[in-house]
Amino acid sequence: TGAGWLDRWHQARTGNRLYDQGKYEDAAQAYNQGLVEDPDSPVLHFNLGAAQYKQSQYEPALKALQQVPTSDDTPERTARVAYNAGNAAYKLGTMSEGSQPQKALEQWAQALVFYRRALGVRPDDADAKLLNTWRWNWFRILRLLIQRDAAQSLLSYIEGVKRAGVQAEIELIKIDPNFKKEGRPRFVHS
């Protein structure tokens, strides 16, 4: 909007305030407006994904999270993106479980790939809550797959993903180094 040319992080901060107040739909609108002004912003894409996830909009959340660049050089961000993407893929699988079991298996397999990526870049993460959630979701997905006698399908799918070279490799977030520290955007926690 009008303030965007003066303050490139205005929409991110507005969205963060709304997100913190539990106004996820309004926060998503603010993040989307910010993306109009800065379409390549990893912060805005991540936060949009978090706001959409909170509204149970898992497919758009996953798409937004997949727009965030990640790499082994940015392990904290990579782990957070992969973890949130894994949660969104897991929820999509859960929603498909009754009507489209094969699709559910594919989404759960995708969630496993995301969780493995998250744990791979931060295996010693001090945040026990995240690690426990990752492990719980891994075991739940594996149990569901085994119950459906789909272990071979899972292995085939993961090998296909590896062959396709599906990875989340990226560069660092570039934020104006002259911007005041307190004015910089932050990633919201979902």
PDB file of C-alpha atoms in Angstrom:
ATOM      1  CA  THR A   1       0.000   0.000   0.000  1.00  0.00           C
ATOM      2  CA  GLY A   2       1.055   3.644   0.352  1.00  0.00           C
ATOM      3  CA  ALA A   3       3.649   3.019   3.083  1.00  0.00           C
ATOM      4  CA  GLY A   4       5.409   0.281   1.092  1.00  0.00           C
ATOM      5  CA  TRP A   5       7.748   2.609  -0.737  1.00  0.00           C
ATOM      6  CA  LEU A   6       8.831   4.156   2.575  1.00  0.00           C
ATOM      7  CA  ASP A   7       9.086   0.968   4.618  1.00  0.00           C
ATOM      8  CA  ARG A   8       9.563  -2.269   2.734  1.00  0.00           C
ATOM      9  CA  TRP A   9       8.804  -4.364   5.860  1.00  0.00           C
ATOM     10  CA  HIS A  10       5.558  -2.615   6.809  1.00  0.00           C
ATOM     11  CA  GLN A  11       3.332  -5.468   5.575  1.00  0.00           C
ATOM     12  CA  ALA A  12       5.513  -8.111   7.258  1.00  0.00           C
ATOM     13  CA  ARG A  13       5.276  -6.358  10.624  1.00  0.00           C
ATOM     14  CA  THR A  14       1.536  -5.740  10.187  1.00  0.00           C
ATOM     15  CA  GLY A  15       1.026  -9.416   9.343  1.00  0.00           C
ATOM     16  CA  ASN A  16       3.123 -10.477  12.338  1.00  0.00           C
ATOM     17  CA  ARG A  17       1.037  -8.327  14.704  1.00  0.00           C
ATOM     18  CA  LEU A  18      -2.181  -9.798  13.291  1.00  0.00           C
ATOM     19  CA  TYR A  19      -0.738 -13.328  13.463  1.00  0.00           C
ATOM     20  CA  ASP A  20       0.244 -12.807  17.104  1.00  0.00           C
ATOM     21  CA  GLN A  21      -3.362 -11.722  17.795  1.00  0.00           C
ATOM     22  CA  GLY A  22      -4.691 -14.933  16.208  1.00  0.00           C
ATOM     23  CA  LYS A  23      -6.116 -13.062  13.209  1.00  0.00           C
ATOM     24  CA  TYR A  24      -4.660 -15.490  10.687  1.00  0.00           C
ATOM     25  CA  GLU A  25      -6.867 -14.539   7.732  1.00  0.00           C
ATOM     26  CA  ASP A  26      -5.982 -10.854   8.146  1.00  0.00           C
ATOM     27  CA  ALA A  27      -2.322 -11.765   8.616  1.00  0.00           C
ATOM     28  CA  ALA A  28      -2.383 -13.780   5.375  1.00  0.00           C
ATOM     29  CA  GLN A  29      -3.860 -10.779   3.579  1.00  0.00           C
ATOM     30  CA  ALA A  30      -1.077  -8.549   4.909  1.00  0.00           C
ATOM     31  CA  TYR A  31       1.594 -11.056   3.852  1.00  0.00           C
ATOM     32  CA  ASN A  32       0.008 -11.345   0.397  1.00  0.00           C
ATOM     33  CA  GLN A  33       0.007  -7.557   0.067  1.00  0.00           C
ATOM     34  CA  GLY A  34       3.665  -7.546   1.034  1.00  0.00           C
ATOM     35  CA  LEU A  35       4.349 -10.169  -1.640  1.00  0.00           C
ATOM     36  CA  VAL A  36       2.845  -7.837  -4.245  1.00  0.00           C
ATOM     37  CA  GLU A  37       5.552  -5.336  -3.308  1.00  0.00           C
ATOM     38  CA  ASP A  38       8.311  -7.935  -2.723  1.00  0.00           C
ATOM     39  CA  PRO A  39       7.383 -11.193  -4.529  1.00  0.00           C
ATOM     40  CA  ASP A  40      10.652 -12.972  -3.691  1.00  0.00           C
ATOM     41  CA  SER A  41      10.607 -12.360   0.072  1.00  0.00           C
ATOM     42  CA  PRO A  42      11.376 -15.598   1.947  1.00  0.00           C
ATOM     43  CA  VAL A  43      10.035 -14.063   5.169  1.00  0.00           C
ATOM     44  CA  LEU A  44       6.687 -13.175   3.618  1.00  0.00           C
ATOM     45  CA  HIS A  45       6.325 -16.578   1.935  1.00  0.00           C
ATOM     46  CA  PHE A  46       7.174 -18.402   5.179  1.00  0.00           C
ATOM     47  CA  ASN A  47       4.810 -16.314   7.265  1.00  0.00           C
ATOM     48  CA  LEU A  48       2.048 -16.611   4.660  1.00  0.00           C
ATOM     49  CA  GLY A  49       2.447 -20.392   4.824  1.00  0.00           C
ATOM     50  CA  ALA A  50       2.224 -20.292   8.621  1.00  0.00           C
ATOM     51  CA  ALA A  51      -0.932 -18.136   8.539  1.00  0.00           C
ATOM     52  CA  GLN A  52      -2.552 -20.406   5.939  1.00  0.00           C
ATOM     53  CA  TYR A  53      -1.644 -23.494   7.975  1.00  0.00           C
ATOM     54  CA  LYS A  54      -3.341 -21.983  11.030  1.00  0.00           C
ATOM     55  CA  GLN A  55      -6.508 -21.641   8.900  1.00  0.00           C
ATOM     56  CA  SER A  56      -6.291 -25.325   7.848  1.00  0.00           C
ATOM     57  CA  GLN A  57      -5.421 -24.237   4.288  1.00  0.00           C
ATOM     58  CA  TYR A  58      -2.724 -26.870   3.973  1.00  0.00           C
ATOM     59  CA  GLU A  59      -2.258 -26.944   0.206  1.00  0.00           C
ATOM     60  CA  PRO A  60      -1.715 -23.168  -0.154  1.00  0.00           C
ATOM     61  CA  ALA A  61       0.464 -23.284   2.979  1.00  0.00           C
ATOM     62  CA  LEU A  62       2.663 -25.960   1.429  1.00  0.00           C
ATOM     63  CA  LYS A  63       2.941 -23.968  -1.812  1.00  0.00           C
ATOM     64  CA  ALA A  64       3.935 -20.821   0.091  1.00  0.00           C
ATOM     65  CA  LEU A  65       6.550 -22.709   2.125  1.00  0.00           C
ATOM     66  CA  GLN A  66       8.019 -24.212  -1.027  1.00  0.00           C
ATOM     67  CA  GLN A  67       8.749 -20.670  -2.217  1.00  0.00           C
ATOM     68  CA  VAL A  68      11.182 -20.151   0.665  1.00  0.00           C
ATOM     69  CA  PRO A  69      14.793 -20.810  -0.322  1.00  0.00           C
ATOM     70  CA  THR A  70      16.637 -23.221   1.971  1.00  0.00           C
ATOM     71  CA  SER A  71      20.140 -24.692   2.161  1.00  0.00           C
ATOM     72  CA  ASP A  72      22.561 -26.407   4.484  1.00  0.00           C
ATOM     73  CA  ASP A  73      24.109 -22.943   4.966  1.00  0.00           C
ATOM     74  CA  THR A  74      20.903 -21.781   6.684  1.00  0.00           C
ATOM     75  CA  PRO A  75      20.096 -24.780   8.903  1.00  0.00           C
ATOM     76  CA  GLU A  76      17.654 -23.047  11.243  1.00  0.00           C
ATOM     77  CA  ARG A  77      15.524 -21.675   8.420  1.00  0.00           C
ATOM     78  CA  THR A  78      15.838 -24.883   6.401  1.00  0.00           C
ATOM     79  CA  ALA A  79      14.705 -26.960   9.380  1.00  0.00           C
ATOM     80  CA  ARG A  80      11.759 -24.671  10.127  1.00  0.00           C
ATOM     81  CA  VAL A  81      10.614 -24.599   6.510  1.00  0.00           C
ATOM     82  CA  ALA A  82      10.991 -28.375   6.141  1.00  0.00           C
ATOM     83  CA  TYR A  83       9.236 -29.016   9.450  1.00  0.00           C
ATOM     84  CA  ASN A  84       6.267 -26.775   8.572  1.00  0.00           C
ATOM     85  CA  ALA A  85       6.084 -28.212   5.044  1.00  0.00           C
ATOM     86  CA  GLY A  86       6.130 -31.703   6.558  1.00  0.00           C
ATOM     87  CA  ASN A  87       3.249 -30.797   8.850  1.00  0.00           C
ATOM     88  CA  ALA A  88       1.241 -29.397   5.924  1.00  0.00           C
ATOM     89  CA  ALA A  89       1.908 -32.492   3.789  1.00  0.00           C
ATOM     90  CA  TYR A  90       0.987 -34.713   6.745  1.00  0.00           C
ATOM     91  CA  LYS A  91      -2.320 -32.866   7.231  1.00  0.00           C
ATOM     92  CA  LEU A  92      -3.071 -33.134   3.499  1.00  0.00           C
ATOM     93  CA  GLY A  93      -2.487 -36.879   3.741  1.00  0.00           C
ATOM     94  CA  THR A  94      -4.760 -37.150   6.741  1.00  0.00           C
ATOM     95  CA  MET A  95      -7.497 -35.287   4.859  1.00  0.00           C
ATOM     96  CA  SER A  96      -7.141 -37.658   1.859  1.00  0.00           C
ATOM     97  CA  GLU A  97      -6.903 -40.841   3.895  1.00  0.00           C
ATOM     98  CA  GLY A  98     -10.542 -41.943   3.676  1.00  0.00           C
ATOM     99  CA  SER A  99     -11.377 -40.970   0.106  1.00  0.00           C
ATOM    100  CA  GLN A 100      -8.027 -41.243  -1.703  1.00  0.00           C
ATOM    101  CA  PRO A 101      -5.719 -43.631   0.159  1.00  0.00           C
ATOM    102  CA  GLN A 102      -3.042 -43.656  -2.562  1.00  0.00           C
ATOM    103  CA  LYS A 103      -2.901 -39.862  -2.541  1.00  0.00           C
ATOM    104  CA  ALA A 104      -2.698 -39.950   1.254  1.00  0.00           C
ATOM    105  CA  LEU A 105       0.277 -42.333   1.054  1.00  0.00           C
ATOM    106  CA  GLU A 106       2.023 -40.009  -1.392  1.00  0.00           C
ATOM    107  CA  GLN A 107       1.436 -36.999   0.845  1.00  0.00           C
ATOM    108  CA  TRP A 108       2.655 -38.859   3.917  1.00  0.00           C
ATOM    109  CA  ALA A 109       5.738 -39.961   2.009  1.00  0.00           C
ATOM    110  CA  GLN A 110       6.305 -36.333   1.059  1.00  0.00           C
ATOM    111  CA  ALA A 111       5.925 -35.383   4.734  1.00  0.00           C
ATOM    112  CA  LEU A 112       8.578 -37.970   5.638  1.00  0.00           C
ATOM    113  CA  VAL A 113      10.965 -36.442   3.097  1.00  0.00           C
ATOM    114  CA  PHE A 114      10.400 -32.996   4.629  1.00  0.00           C
ATOM    115  CA  TYR A 115      10.864 -34.288   8.189  1.00  0.00           C
ATOM    116  CA  ARG A 116      14.027 -36.111   7.182  1.00  0.00           C
ATOM    117  CA  ARG A 117      15.339 -32.887   5.657  1.00  0.00           C
ATOM    118  CA  ALA A 118      14.545 -30.979   8.856  1.00  0.00           C
ATOM    119  CA  LEU A 119      16.275 -33.541  11.052  1.00  0.00           C
ATOM    120  CA  GLY A 120      19.162 -33.840   8.595  1.00  0.00           C
ATOM    121  CA  VAL A 121      20.138 -30.186   8.842  1.00  0.00           C
ATOM    122  CA  ARG A 122      19.530 -29.868  12.597  1.00  0.00           C
ATOM    123  CA  PRO A 123      19.968 -33.302  14.187  1.00  0.00           C
ATOM    124  CA  ASP A 124      20.994 -31.836  17.550  1.00  0.00           C
ATOM    125  CA  ASP A 125      18.317 -29.145  17.714  1.00  0.00           C
ATOM    126  CA  ALA A 126      17.962 -28.066  21.326  1.00  0.00           C
ATOM    127  CA  ASP A 127      14.226 -27.505  20.964  1.00  0.00           C
ATOM    128  CA  ALA A 128      12.948 -30.799  22.370  1.00  0.00           C
ATOM    129  CA  LYS A 129       9.358 -29.933  21.521  1.00  0.00           C
ATOM    130  CA  LEU A 130      10.134 -29.751  17.797  1.00  0.00           C
ATOM    131  CA  LEU A 131      12.187 -32.916  17.878  1.00  0.00           C
ATOM    132  CA  ASN A 132       9.491 -34.794  19.763  1.00  0.00           C
ATOM    133  CA  THR A 133       6.858 -33.601  17.283  1.00  0.00           C
ATOM    134  CA  TRP A 134       9.029 -34.628  14.337  1.00  0.00           C
ATOM    135  CA  ARG A 135       9.611 -38.060  15.832  1.00  0.00           C
ATOM    136  CA  TRP A 136       5.955 -38.523  16.724  1.00  0.00           C
ATOM    137  CA  ASN A 137       4.846 -37.630  13.194  1.00  0.00           C
ATOM    138  CA  TRP A 138       7.516 -39.921  11.682  1.00  0.00           C
ATOM    139  CA  PHE A 139       6.336 -42.863  13.785  1.00  0.00           C
ATOM    140  CA  ARG A 140       2.658 -42.151  13.156  1.00  0.00           C
ATOM    141  CA  ILE A 141       3.197 -41.962   9.387  1.00  0.00           C
ATOM    142  CA  LEU A 142       5.265 -45.143   9.382  1.00  0.00           C
ATOM    143  CA  ARG A 143       2.639 -46.942  11.468  1.00  0.00           C
ATOM    144  CA  LEU A 144      -0.131 -45.858   9.087  1.00  0.00           C
ATOM    145  CA  LEU A 145       1.905 -46.941   6.083  1.00  0.00           C
ATOM    146  CA  ILE A 146       2.695 -50.320   7.624  1.00  0.00           C
ATOM    147  CA  GLN A 147      -0.972 -50.809   8.491  1.00  0.00           C
ATOM    148  CA  ARG A 148      -1.750 -50.360   4.825  1.00  0.00           C
ATOM    149  CA  ASP A 149       1.051 -52.722   3.807  1.00  0.00           C
ATOM    150  CA  ALA A 150       2.511 -49.869   1.837  1.00  0.00           C
ATOM    151  CA  ALA A 151       6.142 -49.944   2.915  1.00  0.00           C
ATOM    152  CA  GLN A 152       7.240 -50.822  -0.613  1.00  0.00           C
ATOM    153  CA  SER A 153       5.146 -47.991  -2.067  1.00  0.00           C
ATOM    154  CA  LEU A 154       6.823 -45.593   0.324  1.00  0.00           C
ATOM    155  CA  LEU A 155      10.316 -46.748  -0.607  1.00  0.00           C
ATOM    156  CA  SER A 156       9.492 -46.502  -4.319  1.00  0.00           C
ATOM    157  CA  TYR A 157       8.079 -43.015  -3.865  1.00  0.00           C
ATOM    158  CA  ILE A 158      11.092 -41.775  -1.897  1.00  0.00           C
ATOM    159  CA  GLU A 159      13.462 -43.215  -4.513  1.00  0.00           C
ATOM    160  CA  GLY A 160      11.452 -41.431  -7.221  1.00  0.00           C
ATOM    161  CA  VAL A 161      11.728 -38.176  -5.319  1.00  0.00           C
ATOM    162  CA  LYS A 162      15.489 -38.657  -5.007  1.00  0.00           C
ATOM    163  CA  ARG A 163      15.829 -39.420  -8.732  1.00  0.00           C
ATOM    164  CA  ALA A 164      13.815 -36.320  -9.593  1.00  0.00           C
ATOM    165  CA  GLY A 165      16.265 -34.274  -7.527  1.00  0.00           C
ATOM    166  CA  VAL A 166      13.559 -32.696  -5.412  1.00  0.00           C
ATOM    167  CA  GLN A 167      15.501 -30.686  -2.857  1.00  0.00           C
ATOM    168  CA  ALA A 168      15.094 -27.429  -1.024  1.00  0.00           C
ATOM    169  CA  GLU A 169      18.394 -25.707  -1.784  1.00  0.00           C
ATOM    170  CA  ILE A 170      18.593 -21.908  -1.588  1.00  0.00           C
ATOM    171  CA  GLU A 171      20.402 -18.738  -0.695  1.00  0.00           C
ATOM    172  CA  LEU A 172      20.322 -16.573   2.414  1.00  0.00           C
ATOM    173  CA  ILE A 173      17.598 -14.017   3.066  1.00  0.00           C
ATOM    174  CA  LYS A 174      18.940 -10.692   1.903  1.00  0.00           C
ATOM    175  CA  ILE A 175      17.789  -7.917   4.184  1.00  0.00           C
ATOM    176  CA  ASP A 176      19.003  -4.353   3.906  1.00  0.00           C
ATOM    177  CA  PRO A 177      22.008  -4.222   6.314  1.00  0.00           C
ATOM    178  CA  ASN A 178      21.358  -0.523   6.987  1.00  0.00           C
ATOM    179  CA  PHE A 179      17.838  -1.182   8.288  1.00  0.00           C
ATOM    180  CA  LYS A 180      17.424  -0.711  12.037  1.00  0.00           C
ATOM    181  CA  LYS A 181      17.641  -4.003  13.918  1.00  0.00           C
ATOM    182  CA  GLU A 182      14.246  -3.667  15.579  1.00  0.00           C
ATOM    183  CA  GLY A 183      12.620  -2.936  12.216  1.00  0.00           C
ATOM    184  CA  ARG A 184      13.732  -6.122  10.479  1.00  0.00           C
ATOM    185  CA  PRO A 185      11.117  -8.735   9.758  1.00  0.00           C
ATOM    186  CA  ARG A 186      11.064 -11.986  11.628  1.00  0.00           C
ATOM    187  CA  PHE A 187       9.784 -15.443  10.915  1.00  0.00           C
ATOM    188  CA  VAL A 188       6.603 -16.167  12.859  1.00  0.00           C
ATOM    189  CA  HIS A 189       6.294 -19.464  14.713  1.00  0.00           C
ATOM    190  CA  SER A 190       3.480 -21.699  13.561  1.00  0.00           C
TER     191      SER A 190
END
